[in-house]
Coordinates of C-alpha atoms in Angstrom, one line a residue:
X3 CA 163.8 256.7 67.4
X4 CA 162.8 254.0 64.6
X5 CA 166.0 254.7 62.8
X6 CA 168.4 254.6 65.9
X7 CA 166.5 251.3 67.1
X8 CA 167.3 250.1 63.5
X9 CA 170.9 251.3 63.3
X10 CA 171.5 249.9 66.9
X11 CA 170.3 246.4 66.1
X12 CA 171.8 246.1 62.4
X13 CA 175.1 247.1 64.3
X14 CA 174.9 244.6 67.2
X15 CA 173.8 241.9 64.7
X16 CA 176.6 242.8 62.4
X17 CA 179.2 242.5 65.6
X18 CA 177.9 239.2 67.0
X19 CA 178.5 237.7 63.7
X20 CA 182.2 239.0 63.7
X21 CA 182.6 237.5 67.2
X22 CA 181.4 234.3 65.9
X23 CA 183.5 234.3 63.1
X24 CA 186.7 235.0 64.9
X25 CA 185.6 232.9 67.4
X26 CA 185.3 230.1 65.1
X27 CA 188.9 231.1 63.2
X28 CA 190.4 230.5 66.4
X29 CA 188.6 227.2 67.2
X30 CA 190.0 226.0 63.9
X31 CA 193.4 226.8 64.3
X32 CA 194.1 225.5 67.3
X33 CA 192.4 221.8 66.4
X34 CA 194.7 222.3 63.2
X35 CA 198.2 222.7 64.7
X36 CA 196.9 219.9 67.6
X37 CA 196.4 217.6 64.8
X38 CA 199.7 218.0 63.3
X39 CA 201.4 217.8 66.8
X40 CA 199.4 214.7 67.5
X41 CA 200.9 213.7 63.9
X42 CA 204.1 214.5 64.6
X43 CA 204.1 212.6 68.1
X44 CA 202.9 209.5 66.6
X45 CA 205.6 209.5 64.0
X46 CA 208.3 206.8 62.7
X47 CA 211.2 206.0 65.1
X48 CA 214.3 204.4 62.5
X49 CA 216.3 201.6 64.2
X50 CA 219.6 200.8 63.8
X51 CA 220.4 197.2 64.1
X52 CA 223.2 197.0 66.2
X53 CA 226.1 194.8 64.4
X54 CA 230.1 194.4 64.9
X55 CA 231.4 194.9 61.4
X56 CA 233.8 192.1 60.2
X57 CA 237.5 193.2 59.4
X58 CA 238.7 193.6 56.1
X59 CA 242.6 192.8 55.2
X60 CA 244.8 195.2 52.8
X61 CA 244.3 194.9 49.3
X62 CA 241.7 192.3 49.5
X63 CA 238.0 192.9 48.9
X64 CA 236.0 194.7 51.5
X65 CA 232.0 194.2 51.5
X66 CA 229.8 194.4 54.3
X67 CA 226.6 196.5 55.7
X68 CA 224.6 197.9 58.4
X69 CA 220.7 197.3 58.2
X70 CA 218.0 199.8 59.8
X71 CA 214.7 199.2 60.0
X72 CA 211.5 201.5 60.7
X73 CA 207.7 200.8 61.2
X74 CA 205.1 202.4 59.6
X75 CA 202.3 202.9 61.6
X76 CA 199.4 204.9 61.4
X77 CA 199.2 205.8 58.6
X78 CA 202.4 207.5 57.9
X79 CA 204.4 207.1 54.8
X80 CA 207.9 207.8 54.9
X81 CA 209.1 209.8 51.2
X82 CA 212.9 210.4 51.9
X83 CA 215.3 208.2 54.0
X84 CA 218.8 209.9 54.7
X85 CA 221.8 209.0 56.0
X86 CA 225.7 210.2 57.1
X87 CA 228.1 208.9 57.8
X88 CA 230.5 211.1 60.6
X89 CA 234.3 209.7 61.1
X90 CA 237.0 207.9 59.2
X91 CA 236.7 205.0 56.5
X92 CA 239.6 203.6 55.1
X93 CA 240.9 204.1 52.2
X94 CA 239.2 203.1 48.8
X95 CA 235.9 202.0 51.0
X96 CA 232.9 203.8 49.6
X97 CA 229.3 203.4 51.2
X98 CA 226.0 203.8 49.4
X99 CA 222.3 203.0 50.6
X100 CA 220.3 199.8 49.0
X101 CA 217.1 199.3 50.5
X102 CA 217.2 199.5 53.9
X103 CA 220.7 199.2 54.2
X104 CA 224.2 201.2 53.9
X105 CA 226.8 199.2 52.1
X106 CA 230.4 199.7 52.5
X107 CA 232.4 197.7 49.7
X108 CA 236.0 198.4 47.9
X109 CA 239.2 197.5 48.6
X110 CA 241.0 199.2 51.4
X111 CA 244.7 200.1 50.5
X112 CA 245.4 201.9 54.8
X113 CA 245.3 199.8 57.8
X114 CA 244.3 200.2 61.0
X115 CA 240.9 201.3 63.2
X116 CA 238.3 203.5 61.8
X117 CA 235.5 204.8 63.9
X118 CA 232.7 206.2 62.3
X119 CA 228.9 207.3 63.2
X120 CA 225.9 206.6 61.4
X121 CA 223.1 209.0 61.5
X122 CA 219.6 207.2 59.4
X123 CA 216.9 209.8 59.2
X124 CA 212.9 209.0 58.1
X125 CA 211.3 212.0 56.7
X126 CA 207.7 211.2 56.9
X127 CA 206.1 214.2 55.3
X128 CA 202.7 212.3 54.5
X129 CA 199.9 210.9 57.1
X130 CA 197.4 209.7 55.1
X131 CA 197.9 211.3 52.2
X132 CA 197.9 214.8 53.7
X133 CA 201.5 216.6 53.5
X134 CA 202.2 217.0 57.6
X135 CA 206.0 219.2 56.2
X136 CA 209.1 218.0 57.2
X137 CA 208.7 218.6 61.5
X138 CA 207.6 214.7 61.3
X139 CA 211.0 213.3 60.5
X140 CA 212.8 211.7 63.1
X141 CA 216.1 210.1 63.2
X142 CA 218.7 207.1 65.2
X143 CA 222.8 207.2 65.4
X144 CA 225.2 204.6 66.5
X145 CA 228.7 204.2 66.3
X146 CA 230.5 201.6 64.8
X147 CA 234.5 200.7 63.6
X148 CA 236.3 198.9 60.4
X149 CA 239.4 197.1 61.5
X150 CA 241.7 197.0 58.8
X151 CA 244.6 194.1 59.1

């Protein structure tokens, strides 16, 4: 009898401390991925300043921009900031991204109207200093035109 009491209790000990161990596992991981959907809610929303691009004339020196803008708040920092461009540009006008703005410069050598979309998207992979992965990025579009004379 002793060494069935003993065997009985060791066994039941040994079980309830499983239990709270996967009881526990679980407890974690679902705090875990409620933190990072918290994150993720709370994240950066990019703006696009909403502008009417000046026209450009053949053969003469184009230059002009779009701004966005974005607020970091609670802790996020934002590590990559993309953009595309979707549509037609006219000839001989490049884009590039300086700060927190897209520049279009060149000289345009085809006339007429080109409609294009812009697409600026924040990748905030950090909230305070932990990684959160890229699910945190969020992103803006708008459309816009170039009227070449």
């Amino acid at each position: 009898i002793s060494l069935f009491y003993e065997t009985f209790f060791r066994t039941t000990s040994c079980m309830k401390n499983n239990l709270k161990i996967i009881v526990l596992s679980l407890f974690l991981a679902l705090i875990s991925s409620c933190s990072d959907s918290i994150r993720c809610n709370n994240s950066i929303e990019p703006k696009l300043i909403k502008k009417t691009l000046a026209s450009g004339n053949l053969f003469t020196s184009y230059s002009e921009f779009i701004a966005f803008d974005y607020t970091a708040s609670n802790g996020y920092a934002v590590h990559n900031i993309y953009y595309t461009i979707e549509g037609s540009l006219p000839n001989s006008v490049a884009h590039q991204k300086i700060d927190n703005r897209i520049e279009f410069y060149g000289i345009p050598t085809t006339g007429g109207t080109f409609n294009f979309k812009v697409k600026v998207t924040l990748d905030s992979k950090s909230y305070n200093g932990e990684d959160v992965g890229s699910d945190c990025s969020s992103s803006t579009q708008k459309n816009y035109k170039i009227i070449i004379n």
